[in-house]
Short mmCIF file of C-alpha atoms in Angstrom, two decimals:
data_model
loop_
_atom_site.label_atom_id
_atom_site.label_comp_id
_atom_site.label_asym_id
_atom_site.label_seq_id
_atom_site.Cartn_x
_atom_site.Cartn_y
_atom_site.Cartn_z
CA UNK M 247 209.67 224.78 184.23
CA UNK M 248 208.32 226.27 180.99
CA UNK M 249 209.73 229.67 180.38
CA UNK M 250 207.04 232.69 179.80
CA UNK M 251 208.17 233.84 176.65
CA UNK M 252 207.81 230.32 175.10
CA UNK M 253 203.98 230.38 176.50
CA UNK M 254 203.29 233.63 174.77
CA UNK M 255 204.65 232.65 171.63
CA UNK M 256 202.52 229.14 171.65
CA UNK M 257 200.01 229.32 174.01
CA UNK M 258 196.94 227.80 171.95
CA UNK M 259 199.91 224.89 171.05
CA UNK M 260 200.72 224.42 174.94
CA UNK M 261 197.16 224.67 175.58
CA UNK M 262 196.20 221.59 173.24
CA UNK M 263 199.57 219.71 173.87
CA UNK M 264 198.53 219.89 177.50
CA UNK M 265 195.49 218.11 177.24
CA UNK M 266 197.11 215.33 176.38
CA UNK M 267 197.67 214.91 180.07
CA UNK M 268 194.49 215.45 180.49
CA UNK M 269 194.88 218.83 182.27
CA UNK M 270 192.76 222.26 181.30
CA UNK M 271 195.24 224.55 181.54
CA UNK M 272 193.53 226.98 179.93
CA UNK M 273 193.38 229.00 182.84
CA UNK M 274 197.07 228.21 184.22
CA UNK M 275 198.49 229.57 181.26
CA UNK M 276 196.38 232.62 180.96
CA UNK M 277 197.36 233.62 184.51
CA UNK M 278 201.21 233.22 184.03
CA UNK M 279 201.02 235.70 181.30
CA UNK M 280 198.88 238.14 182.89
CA UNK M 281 201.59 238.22 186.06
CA UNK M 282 204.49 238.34 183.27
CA UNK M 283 202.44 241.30 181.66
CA UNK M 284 202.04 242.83 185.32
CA UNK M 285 205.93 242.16 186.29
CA UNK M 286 207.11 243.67 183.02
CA UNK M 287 204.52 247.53 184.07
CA UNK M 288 205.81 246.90 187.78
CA UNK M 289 209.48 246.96 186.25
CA UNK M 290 209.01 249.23 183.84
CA UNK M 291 207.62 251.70 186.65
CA UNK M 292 210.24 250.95 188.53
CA UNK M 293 213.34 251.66 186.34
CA UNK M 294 211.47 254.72 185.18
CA UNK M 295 211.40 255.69 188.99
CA UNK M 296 215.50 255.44 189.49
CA UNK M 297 216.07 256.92 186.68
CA UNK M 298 214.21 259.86 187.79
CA UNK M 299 216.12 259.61 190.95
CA UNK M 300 219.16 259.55 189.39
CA UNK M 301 219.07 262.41 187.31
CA UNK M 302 217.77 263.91 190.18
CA UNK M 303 220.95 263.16 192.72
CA UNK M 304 223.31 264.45 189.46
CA UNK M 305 221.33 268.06 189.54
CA UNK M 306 221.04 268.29 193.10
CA UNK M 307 224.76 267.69 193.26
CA UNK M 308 225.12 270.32 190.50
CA UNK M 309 223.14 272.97 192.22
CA UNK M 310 225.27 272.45 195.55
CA UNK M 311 228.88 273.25 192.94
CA UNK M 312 226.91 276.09 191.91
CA UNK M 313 225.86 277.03 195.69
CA UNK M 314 222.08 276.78 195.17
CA UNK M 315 221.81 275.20 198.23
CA UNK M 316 218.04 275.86 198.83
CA UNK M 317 216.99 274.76 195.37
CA UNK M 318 218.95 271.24 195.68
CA UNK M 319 217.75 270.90 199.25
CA UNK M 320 214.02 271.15 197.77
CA UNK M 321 214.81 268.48 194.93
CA UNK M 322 216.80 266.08 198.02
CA UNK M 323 212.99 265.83 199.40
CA UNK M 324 211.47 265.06 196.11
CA UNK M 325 214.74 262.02 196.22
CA UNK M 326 213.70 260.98 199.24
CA UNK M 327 210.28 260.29 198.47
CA UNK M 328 211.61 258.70 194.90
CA UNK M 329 213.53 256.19 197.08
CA UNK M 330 210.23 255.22 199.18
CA UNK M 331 208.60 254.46 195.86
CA UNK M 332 211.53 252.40 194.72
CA UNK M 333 211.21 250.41 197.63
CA UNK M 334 207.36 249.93 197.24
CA UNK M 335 207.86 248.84 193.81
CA UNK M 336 210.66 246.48 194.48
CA UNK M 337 208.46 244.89 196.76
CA UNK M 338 205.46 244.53 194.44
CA UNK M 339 207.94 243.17 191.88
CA UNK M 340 209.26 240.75 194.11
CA UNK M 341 205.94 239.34 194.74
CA UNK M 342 205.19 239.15 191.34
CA UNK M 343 208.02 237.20 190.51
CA UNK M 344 207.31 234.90 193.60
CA UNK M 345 203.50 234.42 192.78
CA UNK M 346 204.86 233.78 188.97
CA UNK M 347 207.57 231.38 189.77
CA UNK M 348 205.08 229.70 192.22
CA UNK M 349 202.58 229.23 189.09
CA UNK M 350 205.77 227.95 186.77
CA UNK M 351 206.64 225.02 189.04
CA UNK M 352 202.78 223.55 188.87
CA UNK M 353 202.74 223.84 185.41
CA UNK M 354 203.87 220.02 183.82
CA UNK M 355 206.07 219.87 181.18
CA UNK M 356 204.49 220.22 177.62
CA UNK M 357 204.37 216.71 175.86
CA UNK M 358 206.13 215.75 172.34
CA UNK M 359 203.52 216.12 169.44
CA UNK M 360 204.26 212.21 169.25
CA UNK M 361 203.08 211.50 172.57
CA UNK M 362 199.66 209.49 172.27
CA UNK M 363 196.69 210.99 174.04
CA UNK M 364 195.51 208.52 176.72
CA UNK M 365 194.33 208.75 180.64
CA UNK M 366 196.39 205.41 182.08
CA UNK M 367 199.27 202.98 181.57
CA UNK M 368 196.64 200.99 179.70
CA UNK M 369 196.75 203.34 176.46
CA UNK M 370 200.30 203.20 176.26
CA UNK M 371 201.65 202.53 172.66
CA UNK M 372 203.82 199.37 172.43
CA UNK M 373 206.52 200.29 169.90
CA UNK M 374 208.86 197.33 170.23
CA UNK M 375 209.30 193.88 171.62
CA UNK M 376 212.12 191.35 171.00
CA UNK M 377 212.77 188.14 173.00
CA UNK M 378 211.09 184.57 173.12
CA UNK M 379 209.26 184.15 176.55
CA UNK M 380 210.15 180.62 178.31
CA UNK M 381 207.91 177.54 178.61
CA UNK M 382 208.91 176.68 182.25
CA UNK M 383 208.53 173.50 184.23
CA UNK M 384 205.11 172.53 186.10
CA UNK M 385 205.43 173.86 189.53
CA UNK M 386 207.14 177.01 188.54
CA UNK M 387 207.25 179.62 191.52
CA UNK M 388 206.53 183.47 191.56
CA UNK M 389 210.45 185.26 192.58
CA UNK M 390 209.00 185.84 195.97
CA UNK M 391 209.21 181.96 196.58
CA UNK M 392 212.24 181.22 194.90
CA UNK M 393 213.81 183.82 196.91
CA UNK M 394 212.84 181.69 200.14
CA UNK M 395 213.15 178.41 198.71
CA UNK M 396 216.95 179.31 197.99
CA UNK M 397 217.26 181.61 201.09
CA UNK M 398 218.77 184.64 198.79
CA UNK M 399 216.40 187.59 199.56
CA UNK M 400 214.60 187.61 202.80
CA UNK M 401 212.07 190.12 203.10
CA UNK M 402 210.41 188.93 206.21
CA UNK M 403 213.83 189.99 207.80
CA UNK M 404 213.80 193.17 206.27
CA UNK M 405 210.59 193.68 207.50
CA UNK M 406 212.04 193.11 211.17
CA UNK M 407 215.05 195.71 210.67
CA UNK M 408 212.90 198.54 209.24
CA UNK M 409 209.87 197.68 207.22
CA UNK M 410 207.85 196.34 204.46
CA UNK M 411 209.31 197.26 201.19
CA UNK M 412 213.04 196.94 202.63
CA UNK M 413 214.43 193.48 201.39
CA UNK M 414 217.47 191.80 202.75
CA UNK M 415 219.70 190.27 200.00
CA UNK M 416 221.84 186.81 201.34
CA UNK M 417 224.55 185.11 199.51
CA UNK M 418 223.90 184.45 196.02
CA UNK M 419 221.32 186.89 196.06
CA UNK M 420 223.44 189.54 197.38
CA UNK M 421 226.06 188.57 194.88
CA UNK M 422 223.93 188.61 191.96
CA UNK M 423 223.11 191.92 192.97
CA UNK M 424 226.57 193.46 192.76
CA UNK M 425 227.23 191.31 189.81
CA UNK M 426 224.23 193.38 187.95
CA UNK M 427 225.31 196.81 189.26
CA UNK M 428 229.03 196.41 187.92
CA UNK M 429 227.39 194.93 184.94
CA UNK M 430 225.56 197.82 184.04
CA UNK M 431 228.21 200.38 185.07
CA UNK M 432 230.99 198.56 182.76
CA UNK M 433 228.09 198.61 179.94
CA UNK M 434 227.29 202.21 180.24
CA UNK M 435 231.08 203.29 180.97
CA UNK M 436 232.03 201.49 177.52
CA UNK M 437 229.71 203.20 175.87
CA UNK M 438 230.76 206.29 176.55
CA UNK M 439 229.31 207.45 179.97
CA UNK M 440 231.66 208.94 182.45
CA UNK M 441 230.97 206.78 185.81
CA UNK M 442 230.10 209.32 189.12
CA UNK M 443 229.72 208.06 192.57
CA UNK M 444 226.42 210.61 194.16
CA UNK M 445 225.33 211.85 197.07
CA UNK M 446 222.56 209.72 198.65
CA UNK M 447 220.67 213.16 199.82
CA UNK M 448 219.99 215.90 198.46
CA UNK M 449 219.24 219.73 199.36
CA UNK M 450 215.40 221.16 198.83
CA UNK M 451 217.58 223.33 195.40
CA UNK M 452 218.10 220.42 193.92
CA UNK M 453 214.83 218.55 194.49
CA UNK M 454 213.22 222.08 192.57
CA UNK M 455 215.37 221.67 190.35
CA UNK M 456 214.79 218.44 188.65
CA UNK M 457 211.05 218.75 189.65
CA UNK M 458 210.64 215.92 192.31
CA UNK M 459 209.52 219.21 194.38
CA UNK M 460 207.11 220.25 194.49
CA UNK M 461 205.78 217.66 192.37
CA UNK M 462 206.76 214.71 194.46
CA UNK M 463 207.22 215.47 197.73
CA UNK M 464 204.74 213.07 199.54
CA UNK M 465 206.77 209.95 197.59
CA UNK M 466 210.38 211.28 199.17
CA UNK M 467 211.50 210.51 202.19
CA UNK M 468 212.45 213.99 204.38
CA UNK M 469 215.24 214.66 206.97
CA UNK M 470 213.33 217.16 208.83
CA UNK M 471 216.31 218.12 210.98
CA UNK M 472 218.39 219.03 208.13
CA UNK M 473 215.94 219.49 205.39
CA UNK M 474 217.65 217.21 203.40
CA UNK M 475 215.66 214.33 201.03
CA UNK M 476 216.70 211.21 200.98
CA UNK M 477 217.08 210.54 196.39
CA UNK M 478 214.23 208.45 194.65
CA UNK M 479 216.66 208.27 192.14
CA UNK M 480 220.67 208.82 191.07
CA UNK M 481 218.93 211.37 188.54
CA UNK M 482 218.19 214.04 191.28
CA UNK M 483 222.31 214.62 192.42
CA UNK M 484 223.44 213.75 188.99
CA UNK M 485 221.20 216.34 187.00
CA UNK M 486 222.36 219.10 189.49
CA UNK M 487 226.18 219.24 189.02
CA UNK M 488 224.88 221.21 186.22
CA UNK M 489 222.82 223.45 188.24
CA UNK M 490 223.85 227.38 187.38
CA UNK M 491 226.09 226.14 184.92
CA UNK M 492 227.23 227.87 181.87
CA UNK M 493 228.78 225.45 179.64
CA UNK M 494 230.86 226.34 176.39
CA UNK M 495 228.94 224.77 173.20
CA UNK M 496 232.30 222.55 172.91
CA UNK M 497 231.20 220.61 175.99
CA UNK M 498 228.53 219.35 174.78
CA UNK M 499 227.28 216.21 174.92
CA UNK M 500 228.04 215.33 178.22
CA UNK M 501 226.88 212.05 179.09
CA UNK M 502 227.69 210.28 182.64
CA UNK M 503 226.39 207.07 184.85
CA UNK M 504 226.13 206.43 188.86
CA UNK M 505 225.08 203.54 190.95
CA UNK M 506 222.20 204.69 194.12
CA UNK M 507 220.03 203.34 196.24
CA UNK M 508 216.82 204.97 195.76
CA UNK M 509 214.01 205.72 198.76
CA UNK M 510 210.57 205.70 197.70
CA UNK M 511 208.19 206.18 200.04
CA UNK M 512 205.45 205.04 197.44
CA UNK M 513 202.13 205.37 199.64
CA UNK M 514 199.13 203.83 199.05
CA UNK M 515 200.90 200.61 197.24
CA UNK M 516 199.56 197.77 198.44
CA UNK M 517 198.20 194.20 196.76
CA UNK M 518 199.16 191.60 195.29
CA UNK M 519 201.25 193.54 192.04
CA UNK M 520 203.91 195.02 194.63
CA UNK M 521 204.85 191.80 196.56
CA UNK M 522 208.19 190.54 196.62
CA UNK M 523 210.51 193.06 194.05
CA UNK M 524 207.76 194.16 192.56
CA UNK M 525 208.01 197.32 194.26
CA UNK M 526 210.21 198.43 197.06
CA UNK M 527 210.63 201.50 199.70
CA UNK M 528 214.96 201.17 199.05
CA UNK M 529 215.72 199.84 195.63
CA UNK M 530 219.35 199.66 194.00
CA UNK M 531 219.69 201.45 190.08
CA UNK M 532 222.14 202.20 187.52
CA UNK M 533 221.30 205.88 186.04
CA UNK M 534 222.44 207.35 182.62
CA UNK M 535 222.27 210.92 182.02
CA UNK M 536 222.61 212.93 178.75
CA UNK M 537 222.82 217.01 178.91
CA UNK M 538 222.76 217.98 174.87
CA UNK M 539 222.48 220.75 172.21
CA UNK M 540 218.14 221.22 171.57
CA UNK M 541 219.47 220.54 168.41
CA UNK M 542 220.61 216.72 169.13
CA UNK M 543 218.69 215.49 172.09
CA UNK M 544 216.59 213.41 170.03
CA UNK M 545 219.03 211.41 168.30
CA UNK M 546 220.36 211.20 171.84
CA UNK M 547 216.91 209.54 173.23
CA UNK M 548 217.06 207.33 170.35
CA UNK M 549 221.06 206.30 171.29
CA UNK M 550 219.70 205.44 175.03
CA UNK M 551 217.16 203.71 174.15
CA UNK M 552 219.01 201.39 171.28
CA UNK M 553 221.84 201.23 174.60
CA UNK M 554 219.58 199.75 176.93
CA UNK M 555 217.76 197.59 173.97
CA UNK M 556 221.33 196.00 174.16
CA UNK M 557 221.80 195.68 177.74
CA UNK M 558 218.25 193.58 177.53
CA UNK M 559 219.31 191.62 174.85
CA UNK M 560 222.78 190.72 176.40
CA UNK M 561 220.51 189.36 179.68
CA UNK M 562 218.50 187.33 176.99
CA UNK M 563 215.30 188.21 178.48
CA UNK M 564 212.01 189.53 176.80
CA UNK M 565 210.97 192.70 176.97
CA UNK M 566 209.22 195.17 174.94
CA UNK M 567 209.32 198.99 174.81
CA UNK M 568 206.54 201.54 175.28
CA UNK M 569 205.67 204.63 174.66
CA UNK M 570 204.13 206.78 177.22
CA UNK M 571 200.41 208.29 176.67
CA UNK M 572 199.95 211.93 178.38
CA UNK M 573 198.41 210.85 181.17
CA UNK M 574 201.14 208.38 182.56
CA UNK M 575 203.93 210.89 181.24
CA UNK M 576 205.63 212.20 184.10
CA UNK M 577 205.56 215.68 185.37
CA UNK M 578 208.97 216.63 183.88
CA UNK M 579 209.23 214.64 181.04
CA UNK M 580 208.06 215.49 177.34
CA UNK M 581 208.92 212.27 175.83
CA UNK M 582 209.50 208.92 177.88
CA UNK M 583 209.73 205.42 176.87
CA UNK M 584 209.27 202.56 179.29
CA UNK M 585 210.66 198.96 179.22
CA UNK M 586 208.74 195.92 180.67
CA UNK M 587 210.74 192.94 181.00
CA UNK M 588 208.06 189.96 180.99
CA UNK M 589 207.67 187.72 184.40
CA UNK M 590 206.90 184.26 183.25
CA UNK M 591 205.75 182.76 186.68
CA UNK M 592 203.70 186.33 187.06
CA UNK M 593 202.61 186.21 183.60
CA UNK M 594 202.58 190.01 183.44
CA UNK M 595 204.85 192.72 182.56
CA UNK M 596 207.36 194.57 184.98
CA UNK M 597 209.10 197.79 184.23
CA UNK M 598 213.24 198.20 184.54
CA UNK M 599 213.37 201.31 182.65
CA UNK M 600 212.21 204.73 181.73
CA UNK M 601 213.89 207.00 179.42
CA UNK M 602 213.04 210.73 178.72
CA UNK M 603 213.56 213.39 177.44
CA UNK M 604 212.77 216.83 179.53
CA UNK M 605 213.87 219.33 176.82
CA UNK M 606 214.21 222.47 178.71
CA UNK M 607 212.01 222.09 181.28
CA UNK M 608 214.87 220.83 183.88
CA UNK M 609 217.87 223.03 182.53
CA UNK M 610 215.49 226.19 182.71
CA UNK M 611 214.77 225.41 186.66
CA UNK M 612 218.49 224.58 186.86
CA UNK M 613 219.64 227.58 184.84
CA UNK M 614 221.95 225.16 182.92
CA UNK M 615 223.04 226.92 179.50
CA UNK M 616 225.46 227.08 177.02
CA UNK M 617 226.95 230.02 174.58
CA UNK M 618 225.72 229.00 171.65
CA UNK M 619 227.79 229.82 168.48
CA UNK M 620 226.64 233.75 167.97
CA UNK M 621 227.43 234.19 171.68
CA UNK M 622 224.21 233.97 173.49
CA UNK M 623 223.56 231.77 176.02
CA UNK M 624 220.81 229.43 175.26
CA UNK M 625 219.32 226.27 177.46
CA UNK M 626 220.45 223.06 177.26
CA UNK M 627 218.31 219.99 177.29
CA UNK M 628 218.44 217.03 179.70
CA UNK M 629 217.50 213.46 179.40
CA UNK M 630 217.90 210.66 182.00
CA UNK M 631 217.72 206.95 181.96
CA UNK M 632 217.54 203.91 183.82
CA UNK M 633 219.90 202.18 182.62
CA UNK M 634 218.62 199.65 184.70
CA UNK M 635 216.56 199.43 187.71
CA UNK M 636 217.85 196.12 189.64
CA UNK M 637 214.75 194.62 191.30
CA UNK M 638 212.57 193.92 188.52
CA UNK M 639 215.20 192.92 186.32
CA UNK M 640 216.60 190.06 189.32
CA UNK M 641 212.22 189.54 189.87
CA UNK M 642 212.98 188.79 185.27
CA UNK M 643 215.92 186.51 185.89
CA UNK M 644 215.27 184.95 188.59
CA UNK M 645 211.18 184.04 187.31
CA UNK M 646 212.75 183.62 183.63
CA UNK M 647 215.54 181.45 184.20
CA UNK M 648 214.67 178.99 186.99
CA UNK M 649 214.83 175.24 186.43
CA UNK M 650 213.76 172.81 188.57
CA UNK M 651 217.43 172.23 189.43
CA UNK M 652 217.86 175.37 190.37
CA UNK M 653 218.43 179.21 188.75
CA UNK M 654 220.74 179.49 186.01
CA UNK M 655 222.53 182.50 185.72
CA UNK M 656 222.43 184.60 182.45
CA UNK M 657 225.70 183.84 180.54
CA UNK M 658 226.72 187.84 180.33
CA UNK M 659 226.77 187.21 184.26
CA UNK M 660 228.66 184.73 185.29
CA UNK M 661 232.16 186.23 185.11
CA UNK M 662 230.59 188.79 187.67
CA UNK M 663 229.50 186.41 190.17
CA UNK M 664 231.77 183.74 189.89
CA UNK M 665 228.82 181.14 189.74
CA UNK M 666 226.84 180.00 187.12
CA UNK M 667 223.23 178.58 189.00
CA UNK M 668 221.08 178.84 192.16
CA UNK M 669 220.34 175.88 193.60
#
């Protein structure tokens, strides 16, 4: 959430940054500073009003020491009345701040000035790539296939247990699978992360306050009974052990890593792009999650993105890195970078990771600050991770590294799952 003062100082800047994401907001932003301007006369009035009232009570309490009853009784009506226009006020403020709050969450976050201008993933701006993509054998076979033809992921059986878009993962396949996740947990951990195990729901606080609500709320899946959401990612719970948090400047960075499932509902995917891994309703990911200074979140970026660079280049697969045009930046986010692994037997690219940066939109809906080193407490920015996202990278491996003996495992691997092929 953007805070008003920031969008009075820079509102032609926000304006024009905004329409990157191809949004007019023109008239968003005008409104949230007339109700700011209208909250500030409604409090104004307001403390204006007890203050009246309270130098009232102090000579109507003088009068009775002095035994001028009648007068103070006189001036305990005029109170009275001064307490019904408290109330009134109070109201009208509350409203204010309701309708104004209401206006913040819609309101995306602003993008970087680096952020390309673009409507769809298609004018995304490819800033790296690294990695030689295999020549494979005649007869090669999509993951889908090569999951049946080795009976390791069954997603006709998943199908029968809950749905479409909930795989089943059998023998190798399942082991591969933890392999991956302790793989990337003992990657991030040595780099520094401090490893939490997360909640799998979360409260309607904490989807507000990373932004999947209201944002989000037709792709999460809702426990009506308890009003609890089921996470589309480890970055929801992980984000809000810092929710109304004041942190000492000292404690900063703070920089930690979880394994979740994640539950997408993702309607209205269908085709031929989202068989087999490509995407999924219950997924498994590895999360990394940075809260820094505003002065040193952008070296930070840069660290997670060189971290999972290495993570791709350890799997020896090829991928390349993009940056995010405003119309496929998320919501939250005001700089993200995506990594596409390349599918050899799909010959197209799938992505295992986004990283961004959210600034202060997050920490200002999460009231996460710091005391800063003159003593006043100042916002801290967020940034998140994949760090990776399993199905797409096993989809990578499985595509990338089959033979027709059989699926060789990447070499980092093997010490995790004990085996060293497929077949």
């Amino acid at each position: 959430m953007l805070q008003v003062a920031f969008i009075q100082e820079n509102k032609e800047d926000i304006i024009a940054r905004l329409a990157k994401r191809n949004i007019d907001a023109t008239e968003m932003i005008n409104e949230a500073i007339a109700f700011d301007e209208d909250r500030k006369a409604i409090q104004t009035k307001l403390d204006n009003t007890k203050a009246e009232s309270n130098a009232l009570s102090k000579e109507i309490g003088n009068l009775y020491k002095s035994g001028e009853t009648q007068k103070a009784n006189i001036l305990k009506q005029k109170t009275t009345q001064l307490k019904e226009i408290t109330k009134t006020f109070e109201q009208e403020l509350n409203d204010k701040v309701e309708a104004l709050s209401e206006l913040l969450y819609r309101i995306p976050n602003v993008p970087n000035p680096i952020v390309p201008a673009g409507n769809t993933d298609e004018d995304n701006e490819e800033t790296f790539r690294e990695g030689d993509i295999p020549k494979l054998y005649d007869g090669a076979l999509p993951h889908w296939e090569l999951a049946k033809k080795y009976n390791i992921i069954d997603f006709e059986l998943g199908n029968k247990i809950t749905g479409a878009g909930f795989p089943v993962y059998i023998g190798k396949g399942a082991r591969l699978q933890r392999a991956l996740i302790a793989y990337f947990l003992d990657k991030n951990t040595a780099a520094g992360y401090i490893e939490y195990q997360l909640p799998h729901l979360v409260n309607e606080a904490s989807g507000f306050g990373t932004g999947q609500l209201p944002d989000k709320e037709g792709q999460m899946y809702h426990v009506t009974a308890d009003n609890l959401y089921l996470i589309p990612t480890a970055e929801v719970p992980a984000t809000n052990i810092f929710r109304d948090t004041l942190l000492n400047e000292s404690d900063l960075p703070i920089s930690i890593t979880g394994y979740t499932p994640c539950f997408r509902r993702e309607a209205g995917s269908y085709g031929a792009h989202v068989r087999g891994l490509n995407r999924l309703h219950q997924f498994d990911k590895v999360e990394i999650l940075r809260v820094e200074h505003p002065d040193n979140s952008y070296n930070a970026l840069d660290g997670m993105v060189e971290h999972v660079k290495g993570i791709l280049q350890d799997l020896k697969l090829p991928y390349r890195i993009l940056r995010l045009c405003g119309g496929d930046l998320g919501f939250t986010s005001a700089l993200t970078y995506d990594f596409e692994v390349f599918s050899t037997a799909q010959d197209r690219w799938l992505e295992v990771s986004s990283i961004s940066n959210f600034e202060t939109f997050q920490a200002n809906r999460l009231k996460l600050r710091f005391k800063n080193s003159e003593g006043k407490n100042e916002l801290c920015h967020t940034l998140n991770g994949s760090s990776l996202a399993l199905p797409r990278v096993l989809a990578g491996i499985l595509e990338n590294y089959q033979t027709e003996d059989g699926i060789k495992i990447p070499e980092v691997l093997v010490p995790y799952t004990g085996f060293d092929m497929i077949s």
